[in-house]
Each structure stands twice: as C-alpha cells, then as structure tokens.
mmCIF file of C-alpha atoms and ligand atoms in Angstrom:
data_model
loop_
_atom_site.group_PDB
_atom_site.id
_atom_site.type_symbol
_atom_site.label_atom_id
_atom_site.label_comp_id
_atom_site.label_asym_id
_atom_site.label_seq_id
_atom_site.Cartn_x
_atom_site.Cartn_y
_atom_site.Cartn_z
ATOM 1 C CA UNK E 1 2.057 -23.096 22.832
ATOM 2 C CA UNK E 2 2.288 -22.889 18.814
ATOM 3 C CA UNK E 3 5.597 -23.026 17.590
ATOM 4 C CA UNK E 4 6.967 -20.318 15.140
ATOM 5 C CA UNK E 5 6.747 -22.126 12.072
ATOM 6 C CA UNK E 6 2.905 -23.448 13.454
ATOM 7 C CA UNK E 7 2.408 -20.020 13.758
ATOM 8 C CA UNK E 8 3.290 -18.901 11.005
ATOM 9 C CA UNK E 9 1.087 -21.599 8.778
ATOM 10 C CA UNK E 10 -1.567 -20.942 10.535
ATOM 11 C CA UNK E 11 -1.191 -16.631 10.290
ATOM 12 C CA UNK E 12 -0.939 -17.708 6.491
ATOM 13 C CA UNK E 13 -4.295 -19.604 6.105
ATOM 14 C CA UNK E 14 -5.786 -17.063 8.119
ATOM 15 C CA UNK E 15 -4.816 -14.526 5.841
ATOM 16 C CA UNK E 16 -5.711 -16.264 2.980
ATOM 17 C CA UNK E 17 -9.276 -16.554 3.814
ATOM 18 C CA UNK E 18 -9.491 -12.961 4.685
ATOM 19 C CA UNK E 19 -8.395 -11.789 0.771
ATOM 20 C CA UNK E 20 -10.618 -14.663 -0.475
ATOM 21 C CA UNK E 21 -13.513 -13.328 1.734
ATOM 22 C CA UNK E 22 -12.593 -10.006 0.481
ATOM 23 C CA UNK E 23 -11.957 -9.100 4.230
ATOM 24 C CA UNK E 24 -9.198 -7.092 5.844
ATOM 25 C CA UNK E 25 -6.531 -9.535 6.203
ATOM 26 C CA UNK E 26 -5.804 -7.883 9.512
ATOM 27 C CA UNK E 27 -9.492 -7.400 10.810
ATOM 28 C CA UNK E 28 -8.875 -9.821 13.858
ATOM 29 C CA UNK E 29 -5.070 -9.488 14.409
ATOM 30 C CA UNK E 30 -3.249 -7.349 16.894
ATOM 31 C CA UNK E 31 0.582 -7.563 16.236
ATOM 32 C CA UNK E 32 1.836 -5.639 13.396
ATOM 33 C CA UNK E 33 4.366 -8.282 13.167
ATOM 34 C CA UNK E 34 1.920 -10.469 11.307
ATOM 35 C CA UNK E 35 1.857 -7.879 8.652
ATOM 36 C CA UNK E 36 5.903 -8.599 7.565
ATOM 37 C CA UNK E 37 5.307 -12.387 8.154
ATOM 38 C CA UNK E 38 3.073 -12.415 5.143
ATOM 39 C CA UNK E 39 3.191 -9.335 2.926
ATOM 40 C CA UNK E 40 6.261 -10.026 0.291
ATOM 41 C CA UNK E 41 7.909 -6.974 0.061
ATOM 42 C CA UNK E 42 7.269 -4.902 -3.138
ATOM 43 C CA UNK E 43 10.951 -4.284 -4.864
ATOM 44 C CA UNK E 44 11.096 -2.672 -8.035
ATOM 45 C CA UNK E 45 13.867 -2.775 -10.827
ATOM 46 C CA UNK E 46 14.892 0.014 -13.073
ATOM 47 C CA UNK E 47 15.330 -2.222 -16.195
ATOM 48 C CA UNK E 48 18.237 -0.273 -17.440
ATOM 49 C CA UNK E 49 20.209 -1.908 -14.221
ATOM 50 C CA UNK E 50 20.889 -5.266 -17.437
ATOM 51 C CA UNK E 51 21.186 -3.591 -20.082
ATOM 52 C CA UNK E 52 21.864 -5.423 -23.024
ATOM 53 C CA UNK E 53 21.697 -8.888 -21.174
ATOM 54 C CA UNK E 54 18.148 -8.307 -20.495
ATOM 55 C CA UNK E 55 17.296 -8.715 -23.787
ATOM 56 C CA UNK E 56 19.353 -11.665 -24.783
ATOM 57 C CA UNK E 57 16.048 -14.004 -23.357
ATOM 58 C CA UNK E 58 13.517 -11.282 -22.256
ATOM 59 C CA UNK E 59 10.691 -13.573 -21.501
ATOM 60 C CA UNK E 60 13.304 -15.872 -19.351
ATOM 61 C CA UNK E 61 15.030 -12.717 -17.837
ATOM 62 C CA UNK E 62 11.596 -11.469 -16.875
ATOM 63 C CA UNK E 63 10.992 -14.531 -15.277
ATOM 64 C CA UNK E 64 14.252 -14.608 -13.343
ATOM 65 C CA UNK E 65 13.905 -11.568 -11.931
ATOM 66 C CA UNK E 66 9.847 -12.242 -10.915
ATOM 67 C CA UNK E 67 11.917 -15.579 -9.269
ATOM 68 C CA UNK E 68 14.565 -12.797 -7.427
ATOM 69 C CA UNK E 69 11.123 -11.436 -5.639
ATOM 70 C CA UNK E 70 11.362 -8.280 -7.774
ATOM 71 C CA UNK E 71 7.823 -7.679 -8.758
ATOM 72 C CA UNK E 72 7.566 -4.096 -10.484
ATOM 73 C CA UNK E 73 9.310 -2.438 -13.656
ATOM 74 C CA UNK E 74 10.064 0.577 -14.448
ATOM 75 C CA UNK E 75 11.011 0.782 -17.855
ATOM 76 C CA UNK E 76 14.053 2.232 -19.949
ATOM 77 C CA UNK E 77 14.769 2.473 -23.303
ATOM 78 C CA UNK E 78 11.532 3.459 -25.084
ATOM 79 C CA UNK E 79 11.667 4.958 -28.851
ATOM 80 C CA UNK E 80 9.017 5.419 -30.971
ATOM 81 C CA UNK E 81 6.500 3.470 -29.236
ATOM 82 C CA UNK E 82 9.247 0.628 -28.703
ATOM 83 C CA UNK E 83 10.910 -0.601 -25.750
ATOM 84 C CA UNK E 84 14.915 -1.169 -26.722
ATOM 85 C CA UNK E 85 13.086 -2.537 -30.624
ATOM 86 C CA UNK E 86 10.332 -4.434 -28.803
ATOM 87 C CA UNK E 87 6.928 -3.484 -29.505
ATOM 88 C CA UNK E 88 5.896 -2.081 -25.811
ATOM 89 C CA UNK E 89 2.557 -4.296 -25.882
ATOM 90 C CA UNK E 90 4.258 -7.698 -25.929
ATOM 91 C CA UNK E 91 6.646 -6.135 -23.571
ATOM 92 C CA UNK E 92 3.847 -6.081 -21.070
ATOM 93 C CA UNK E 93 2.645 -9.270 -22.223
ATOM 94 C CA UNK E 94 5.845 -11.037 -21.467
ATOM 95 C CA UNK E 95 6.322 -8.761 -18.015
ATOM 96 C CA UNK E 96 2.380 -10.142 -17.009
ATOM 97 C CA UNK E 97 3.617 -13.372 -18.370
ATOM 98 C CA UNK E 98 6.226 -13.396 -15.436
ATOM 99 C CA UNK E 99 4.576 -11.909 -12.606
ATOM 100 C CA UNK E 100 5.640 -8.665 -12.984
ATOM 101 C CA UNK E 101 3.573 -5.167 -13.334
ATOM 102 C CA UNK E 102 5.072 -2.260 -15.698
ATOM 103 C CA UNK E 103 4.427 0.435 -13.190
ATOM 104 C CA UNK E 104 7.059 3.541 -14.523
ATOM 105 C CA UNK E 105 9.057 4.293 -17.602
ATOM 106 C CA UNK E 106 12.110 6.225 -18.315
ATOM 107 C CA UNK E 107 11.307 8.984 -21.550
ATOM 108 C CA UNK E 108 13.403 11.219 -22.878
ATOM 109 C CA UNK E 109 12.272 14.218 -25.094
ATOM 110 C CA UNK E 110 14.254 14.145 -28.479
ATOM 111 C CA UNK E 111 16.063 17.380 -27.242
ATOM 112 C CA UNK E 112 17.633 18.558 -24.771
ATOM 113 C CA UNK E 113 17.565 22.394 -25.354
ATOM 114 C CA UNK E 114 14.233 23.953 -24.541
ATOM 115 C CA UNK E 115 13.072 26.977 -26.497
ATOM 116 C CA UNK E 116 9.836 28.891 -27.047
ATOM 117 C CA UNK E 117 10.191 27.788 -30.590
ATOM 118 C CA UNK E 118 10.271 23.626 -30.093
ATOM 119 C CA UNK E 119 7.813 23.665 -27.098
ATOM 120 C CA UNK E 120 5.184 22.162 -29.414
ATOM 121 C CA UNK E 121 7.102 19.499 -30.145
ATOM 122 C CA UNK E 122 8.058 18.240 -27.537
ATOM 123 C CA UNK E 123 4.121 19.006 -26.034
ATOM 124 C CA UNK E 124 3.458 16.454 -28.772
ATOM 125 C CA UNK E 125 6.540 14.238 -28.298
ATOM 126 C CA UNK E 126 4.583 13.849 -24.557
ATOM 127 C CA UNK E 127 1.260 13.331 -26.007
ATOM 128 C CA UNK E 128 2.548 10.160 -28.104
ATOM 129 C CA UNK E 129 4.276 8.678 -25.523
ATOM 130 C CA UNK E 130 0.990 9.245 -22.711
ATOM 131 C CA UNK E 131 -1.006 7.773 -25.037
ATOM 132 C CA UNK E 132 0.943 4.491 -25.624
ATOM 133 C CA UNK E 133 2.364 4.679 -22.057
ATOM 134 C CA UNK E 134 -1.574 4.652 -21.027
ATOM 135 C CA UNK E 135 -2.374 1.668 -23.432
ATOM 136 C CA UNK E 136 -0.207 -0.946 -21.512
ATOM 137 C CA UNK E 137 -1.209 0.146 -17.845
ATOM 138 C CA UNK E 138 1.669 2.454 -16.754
ATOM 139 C CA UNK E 139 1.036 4.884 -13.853
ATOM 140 C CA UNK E 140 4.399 6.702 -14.033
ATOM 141 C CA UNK E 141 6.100 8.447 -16.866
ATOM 142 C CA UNK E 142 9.487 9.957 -15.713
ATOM 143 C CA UNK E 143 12.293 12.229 -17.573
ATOM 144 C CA UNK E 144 15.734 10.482 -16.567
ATOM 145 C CA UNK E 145 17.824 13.131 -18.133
ATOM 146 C CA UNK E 146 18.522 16.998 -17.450
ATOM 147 C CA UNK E 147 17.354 19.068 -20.136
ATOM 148 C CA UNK E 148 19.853 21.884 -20.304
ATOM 149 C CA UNK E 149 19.957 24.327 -17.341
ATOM 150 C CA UNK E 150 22.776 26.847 -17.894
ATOM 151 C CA UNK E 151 20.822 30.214 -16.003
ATOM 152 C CA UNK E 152 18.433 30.716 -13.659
ATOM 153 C CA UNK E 153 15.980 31.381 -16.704
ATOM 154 C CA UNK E 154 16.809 28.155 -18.469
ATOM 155 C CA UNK E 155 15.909 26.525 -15.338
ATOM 156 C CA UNK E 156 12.000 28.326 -15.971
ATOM 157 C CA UNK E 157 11.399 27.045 -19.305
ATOM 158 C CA UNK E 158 12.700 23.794 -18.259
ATOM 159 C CA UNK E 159 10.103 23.716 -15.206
ATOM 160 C CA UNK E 160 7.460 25.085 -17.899
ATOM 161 C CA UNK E 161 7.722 22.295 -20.185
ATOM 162 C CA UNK E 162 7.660 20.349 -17.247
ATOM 163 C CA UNK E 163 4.394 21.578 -15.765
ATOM 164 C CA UNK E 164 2.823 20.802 -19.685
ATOM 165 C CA UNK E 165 4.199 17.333 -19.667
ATOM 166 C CA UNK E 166 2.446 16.736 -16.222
ATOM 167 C CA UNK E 167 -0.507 18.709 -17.849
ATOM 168 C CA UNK E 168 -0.759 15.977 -20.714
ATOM 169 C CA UNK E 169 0.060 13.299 -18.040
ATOM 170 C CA UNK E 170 -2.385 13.955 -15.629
ATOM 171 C CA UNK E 171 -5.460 13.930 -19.233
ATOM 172 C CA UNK E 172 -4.489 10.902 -19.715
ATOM 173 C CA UNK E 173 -4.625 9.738 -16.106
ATOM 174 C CA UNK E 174 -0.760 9.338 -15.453
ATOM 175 C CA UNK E 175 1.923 11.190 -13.471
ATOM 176 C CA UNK E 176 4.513 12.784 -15.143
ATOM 177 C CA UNK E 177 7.904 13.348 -13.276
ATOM 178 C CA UNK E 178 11.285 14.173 -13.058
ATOM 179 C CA UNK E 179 14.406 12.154 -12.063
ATOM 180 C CA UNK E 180 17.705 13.641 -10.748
ATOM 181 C CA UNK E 181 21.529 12.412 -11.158
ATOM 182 C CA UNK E 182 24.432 15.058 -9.427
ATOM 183 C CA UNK E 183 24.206 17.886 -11.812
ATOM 184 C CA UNK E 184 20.952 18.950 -10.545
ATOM 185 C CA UNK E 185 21.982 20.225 -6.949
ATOM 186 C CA UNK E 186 24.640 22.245 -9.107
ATOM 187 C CA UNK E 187 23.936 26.341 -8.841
ATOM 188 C CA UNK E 188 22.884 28.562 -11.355
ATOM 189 C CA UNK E 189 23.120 32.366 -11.987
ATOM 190 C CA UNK E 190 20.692 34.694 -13.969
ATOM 191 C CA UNK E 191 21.596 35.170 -16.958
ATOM 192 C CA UNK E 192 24.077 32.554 -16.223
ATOM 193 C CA UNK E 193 26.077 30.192 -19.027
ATOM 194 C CA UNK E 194 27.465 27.526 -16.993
ATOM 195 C CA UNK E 195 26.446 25.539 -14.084
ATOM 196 C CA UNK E 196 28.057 25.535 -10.739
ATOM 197 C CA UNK E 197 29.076 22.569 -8.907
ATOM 198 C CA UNK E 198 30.020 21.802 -5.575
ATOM 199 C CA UNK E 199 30.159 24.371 -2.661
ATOM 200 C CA UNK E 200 32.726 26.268 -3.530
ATOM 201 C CA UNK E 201 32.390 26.827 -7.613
ATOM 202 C CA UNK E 202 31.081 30.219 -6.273
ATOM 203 C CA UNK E 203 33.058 31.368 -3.682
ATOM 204 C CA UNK E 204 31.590 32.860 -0.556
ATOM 205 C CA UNK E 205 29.721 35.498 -1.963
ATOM 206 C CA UNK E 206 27.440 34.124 -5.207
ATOM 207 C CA UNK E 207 25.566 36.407 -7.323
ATOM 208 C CA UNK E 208 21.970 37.690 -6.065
ATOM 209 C CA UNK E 209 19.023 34.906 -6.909
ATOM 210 C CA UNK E 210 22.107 32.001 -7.135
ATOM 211 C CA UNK E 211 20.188 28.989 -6.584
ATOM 212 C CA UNK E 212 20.153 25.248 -6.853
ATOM 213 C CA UNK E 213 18.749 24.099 -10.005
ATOM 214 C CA UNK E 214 16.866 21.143 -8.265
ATOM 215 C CA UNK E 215 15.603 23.510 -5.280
ATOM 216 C CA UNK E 216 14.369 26.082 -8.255
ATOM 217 C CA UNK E 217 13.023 22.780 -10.413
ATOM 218 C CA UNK E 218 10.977 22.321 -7.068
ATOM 219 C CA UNK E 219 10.129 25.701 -6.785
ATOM 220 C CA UNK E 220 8.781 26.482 -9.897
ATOM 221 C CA UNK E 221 7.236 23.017 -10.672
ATOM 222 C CA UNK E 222 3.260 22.358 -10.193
ATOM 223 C CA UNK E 223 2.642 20.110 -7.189
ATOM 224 C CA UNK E 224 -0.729 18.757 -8.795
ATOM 225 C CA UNK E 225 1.657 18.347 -11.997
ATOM 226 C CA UNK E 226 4.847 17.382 -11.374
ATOM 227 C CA UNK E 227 6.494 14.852 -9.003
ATOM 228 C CA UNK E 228 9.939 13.644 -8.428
ATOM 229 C CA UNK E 229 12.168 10.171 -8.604
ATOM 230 C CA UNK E 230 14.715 11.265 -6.343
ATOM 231 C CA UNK E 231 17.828 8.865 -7.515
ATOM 232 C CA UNK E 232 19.334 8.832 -3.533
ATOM 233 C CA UNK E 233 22.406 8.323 -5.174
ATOM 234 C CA UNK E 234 23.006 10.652 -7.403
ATOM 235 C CA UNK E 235 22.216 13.113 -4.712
ATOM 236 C CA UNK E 236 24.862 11.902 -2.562
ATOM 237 C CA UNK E 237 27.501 12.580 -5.889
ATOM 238 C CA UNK E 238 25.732 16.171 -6.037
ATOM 239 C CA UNK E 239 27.660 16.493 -2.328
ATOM 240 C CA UNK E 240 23.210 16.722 -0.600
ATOM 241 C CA UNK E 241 21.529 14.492 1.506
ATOM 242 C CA UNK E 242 18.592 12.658 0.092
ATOM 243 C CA UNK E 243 17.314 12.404 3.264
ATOM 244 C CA UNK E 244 17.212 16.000 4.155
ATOM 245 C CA UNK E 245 15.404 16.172 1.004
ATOM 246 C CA UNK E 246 12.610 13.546 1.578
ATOM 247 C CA UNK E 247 12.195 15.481 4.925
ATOM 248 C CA UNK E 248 11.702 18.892 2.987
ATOM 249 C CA UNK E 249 9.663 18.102 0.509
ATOM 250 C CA UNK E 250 7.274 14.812 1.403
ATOM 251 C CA UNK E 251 4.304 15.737 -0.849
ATOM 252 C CA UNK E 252 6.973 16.113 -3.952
ATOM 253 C CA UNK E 253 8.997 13.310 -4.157
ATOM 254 C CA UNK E 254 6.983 10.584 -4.842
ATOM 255 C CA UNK E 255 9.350 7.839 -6.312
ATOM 256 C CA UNK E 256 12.852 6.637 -5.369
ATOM 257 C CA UNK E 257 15.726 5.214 -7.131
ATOM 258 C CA UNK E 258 17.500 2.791 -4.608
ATOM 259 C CA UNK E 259 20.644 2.737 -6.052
ATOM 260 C CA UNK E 260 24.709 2.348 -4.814
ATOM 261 C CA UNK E 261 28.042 2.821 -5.805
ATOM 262 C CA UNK E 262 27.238 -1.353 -7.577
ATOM 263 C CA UNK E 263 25.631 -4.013 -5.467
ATOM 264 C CA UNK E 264 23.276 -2.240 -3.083
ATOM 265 C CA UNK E 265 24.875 -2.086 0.399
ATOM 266 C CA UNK E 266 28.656 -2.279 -0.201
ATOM 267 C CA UNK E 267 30.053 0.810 -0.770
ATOM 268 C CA UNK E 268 28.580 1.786 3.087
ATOM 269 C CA UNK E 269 28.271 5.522 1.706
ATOM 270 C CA UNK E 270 24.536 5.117 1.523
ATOM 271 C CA UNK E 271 22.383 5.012 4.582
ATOM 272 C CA UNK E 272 19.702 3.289 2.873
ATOM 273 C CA UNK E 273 18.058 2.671 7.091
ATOM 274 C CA UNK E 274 17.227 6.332 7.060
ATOM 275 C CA UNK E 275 16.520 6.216 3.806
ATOM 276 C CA UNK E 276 13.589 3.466 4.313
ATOM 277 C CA UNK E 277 12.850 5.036 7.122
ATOM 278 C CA UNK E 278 11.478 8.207 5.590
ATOM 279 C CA UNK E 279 9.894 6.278 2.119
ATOM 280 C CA UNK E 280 7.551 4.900 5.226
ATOM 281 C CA UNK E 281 6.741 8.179 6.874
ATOM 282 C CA UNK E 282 5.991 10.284 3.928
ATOM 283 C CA UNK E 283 4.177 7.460 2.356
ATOM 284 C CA UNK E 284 6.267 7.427 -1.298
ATOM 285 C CA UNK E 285 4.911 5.311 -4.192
ATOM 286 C CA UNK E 286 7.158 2.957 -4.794
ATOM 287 C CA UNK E 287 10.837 2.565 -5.353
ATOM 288 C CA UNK E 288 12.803 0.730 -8.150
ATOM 289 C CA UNK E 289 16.315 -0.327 -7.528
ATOM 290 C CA UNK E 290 19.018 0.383 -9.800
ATOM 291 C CA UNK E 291 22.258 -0.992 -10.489
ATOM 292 C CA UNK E 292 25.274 0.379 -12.062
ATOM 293 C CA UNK E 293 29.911 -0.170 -11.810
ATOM 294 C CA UNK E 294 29.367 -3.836 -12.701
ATOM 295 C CA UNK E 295 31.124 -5.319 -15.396
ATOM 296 C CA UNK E 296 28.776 -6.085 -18.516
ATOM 297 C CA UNK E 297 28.022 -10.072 -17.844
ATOM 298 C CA UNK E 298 27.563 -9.739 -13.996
ATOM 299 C CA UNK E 299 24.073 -7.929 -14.184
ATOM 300 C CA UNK E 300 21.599 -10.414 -13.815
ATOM 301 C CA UNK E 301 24.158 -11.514 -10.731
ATOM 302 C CA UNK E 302 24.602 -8.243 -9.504
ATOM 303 C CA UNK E 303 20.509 -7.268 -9.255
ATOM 304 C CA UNK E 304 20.166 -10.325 -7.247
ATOM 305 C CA UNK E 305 22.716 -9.042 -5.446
ATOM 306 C CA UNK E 306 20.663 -5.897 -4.593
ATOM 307 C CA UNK E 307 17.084 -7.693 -4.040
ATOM 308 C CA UNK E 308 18.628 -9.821 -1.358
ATOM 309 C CA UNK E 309 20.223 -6.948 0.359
ATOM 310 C CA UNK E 310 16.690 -5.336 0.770
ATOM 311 C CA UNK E 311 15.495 -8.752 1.494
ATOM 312 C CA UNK E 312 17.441 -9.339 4.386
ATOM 313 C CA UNK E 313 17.415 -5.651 5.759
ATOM 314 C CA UNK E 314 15.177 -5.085 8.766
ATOM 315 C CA UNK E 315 14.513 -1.441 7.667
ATOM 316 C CA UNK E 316 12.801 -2.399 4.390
ATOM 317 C CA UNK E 317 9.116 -3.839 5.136
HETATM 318 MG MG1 MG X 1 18.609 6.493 -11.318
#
C-alpha cells in the first residue's frame, strides 16, 4: 500500500502528464480528493489592502505576494491611464514578471453626482478607461464607490449610467460592475434627500416605494450589463447578510471581496464557511481578499495573514 506522501508524488506526475498531453487531468481518477491535492487554490488581492507600502519595491512586493500563493490582482488606484503614477503597462509587466495575472480594477468616475447634463462625460470617462483597461488583459472593471443616491430617482440615473458603463464594457469585451460598502443596503424615499440607515431610520411605517438602494441598484440594473463585487463585509456593517444575498441573486453577483474587521478570520463576525460555501454553488468568478484596521507598516504582514487563513481553511478549495 502507497503511502500518503507516495501517493501524492505519484497523483502529481500523473497530473502533469495529463496538462502536458493536453488531457483532462482527471480523465482516469475517481476521488475528488485528488482535485485539492494538486490544484493551488486561486486567492486574489485587492491591491489597495498595502497601500502605500506596495509601492515602496513594486516589482519585489509583487513578487512577495506571488511567494504568499496569491496569484490574481485586482487593481486600485488608476488615474489617467496610471496605476498610483505607474504607467499601467509596466504595471502588468512587473505583475507577469511575478506570477501574477491583473484580472479586475477598481475605477472611479471623476464625479460623484450623476445628472442628465454630465452623462457624456462620464460615458467617455468609461470609454478611456475600457480601452486601456482592455490593452493590458483585464476582464473586470468595477466602481468601488457610491455615486450619490439621495431618492429613489437618484438611485435610476445611477443604475442608468451604470447599464452604459456595462454597455461600453461589454464593446470592448469586459464586464463592468459595481462594488458595495454599508451605505448601499441604506433606504431611500422618492423624492427623497437623505438616505436611511439601519432598520429603524424609518420607523414602522416608511413611505410608499421605500426601498433599499442596493435591492433597487439590482433591480434596475441590466443582467447582460451589469454585475456585482459584493464586499461580504461591508454588507455585514449595512446590518444584511451576504449570504442571503448570494442565495437571492446567483446570476448577479459575480465577484467577492473577502474581507474582515483586519486579518481575515479574527474578528469571528464573518462566517466566511457559508460564505465559500455559496461562491462554489453559484459558480462566482473569482474573489480578491482585502485587508483593512492594520496599522500602516503591518500590511505586507497582515495580507499574509489573510492568504494563510484561506490556506488552511477546509471550506476554501
Ligand atoms: Mg471592498
């Protein structure tokens, strides 16, 4: 009888010469258990989790965090066609450099009021940042940051400008999305002014068509057009459950932000098991964890921190 580490040398070779052969790796295997012996798993990072200390060695941080096992990006910081002042190409150079693929970026519009009158702008803010998102390879471009949504109306010209960034997306053969922090599961009123947080900013009886502005951002968003980063944790500061959420709306959010309190896993308010547990059912994209509440020096520590966690977790595959 093989022992387990036998075993395991030999499931490697095996699976070796079935990508060389361009074969199924798993054409004569039985046990699904093979598959998590040898597939590493795929852990993103949210590049805004090191800040500044990212950039103090980029090429070397890159390659740190490829050594971590992180081995997709999803960028922050871009402004006109740069990356926090690097030119976005040799950011992907020095990402490919390291082992790691550029598979999502954070974008901004320059605004953050939506009106009929700078829709054209920011149509053409989206068409400049497609193209030069396109150039370097990246699948995903995704709005971190909540326009303003003071009414029920504000909340449909938001979604409209949404549904034309996805429109521009989608020409040039990307994904455009959205990505949540608390505010969003907030209510709004028509003709409202103000947003509503937390259950009880309206009392027990809320005006007629009340309505959660991430529910109504679902709603009123294009499914071929739109798709959503849910950020588990911010929707666990907007008082919801991200699960219930990935239950409701499979085909819609696409993309996760696996973040925590800090260091993924030690708070305990996140039930990241349940969590993993629906990213497999509904078949999501890809994650990207995300790390924030550590003191400025600690992040390079601290995002290790979080790929171990998932490394040693059971629930993530
Ligand atoms: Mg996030």
């Amino acid at each position: 009888m093989q022992n387990r580490r036998n075993f395991i040398k030999n499931v490697s070779a095996f699976s070796l010469g079935g990508i060389l052969a361009g074969k199924s790796v798993l054409a004569n295997t039985t046990t699904s258990s093979v598959i998590s012996i040898n597939a590493p798993k795929k852990i993103g990072l949210q590049i805004y989790s090191l800040g500044k200390e990212l950039y103090k060695d980029l090429p070397g941080g890159l390659k740190q965090l490829s050594q971590m096992g992180y081995s997709t990006l999803e960028l922050a910081g871009y402004k006109d066609g740069k990356i926090s002042d690097v030119e976005m190409s040799e950011f992907h150079k020095m990402a490919e450099d390291a082992g790691l693929k550029i598979t999502s970026s954070h974008v901004n519009p320059p605004v953050r009021e939506y009106t009929a009158s700078n829709k054209e702008m920011i149509a053409d803010f989206w068409k400049r940042v497609a193209d030069e998102h396109a150039n370097i390879g990246v699948k995903y471009i995704i709005q971190p940051g909540q326009p303003q949504t003071r009414s029920i109306e504000e909340v449909s010209t938001v979604c409209e400008v949404f549904n034309e960034a996805g429109e521009i997306a989608k020409s040039k053969g990307l994904v455009f999305g959205y990505h949540n922090h608390e505010m969003e599961f907030s209510r709004v009123i028509p003709g409202g002014k103000q947003m509503y947080f937390g259950r009880q900013a309206l009392g027990n009886n809320p005006p007629e068509g009340t309505e959660v502005i991430y529910d109504r951002m679902l709603k009123l968003t294009d499914p071929e057009l739109v798709i959503f980063e849910l950020d588990v944790y911010w929707a666990v500061m907007g008082q919801v459950d991200p699960v219930e959420y990935m239950k409701k709306y499979p085909s819609r959010i696409r993309l996760l932000h696996i973040k925590d309190k800090a260091v993924l896993g030690e708070s305990g308010m996140m039930n990241f098991e349940k969590i993993f547990e629906l990213y497999y059912r509904n078949n999501i994209q890809g994650y990207f964890v995300e790390l924030e509440g550590v003191s400025s020096g600690m992040q390079f520590e601290g995002v290790k921190g979080c790929i171990d966690y998932l490394l040693r977790s059971p629930f993530v595959k």
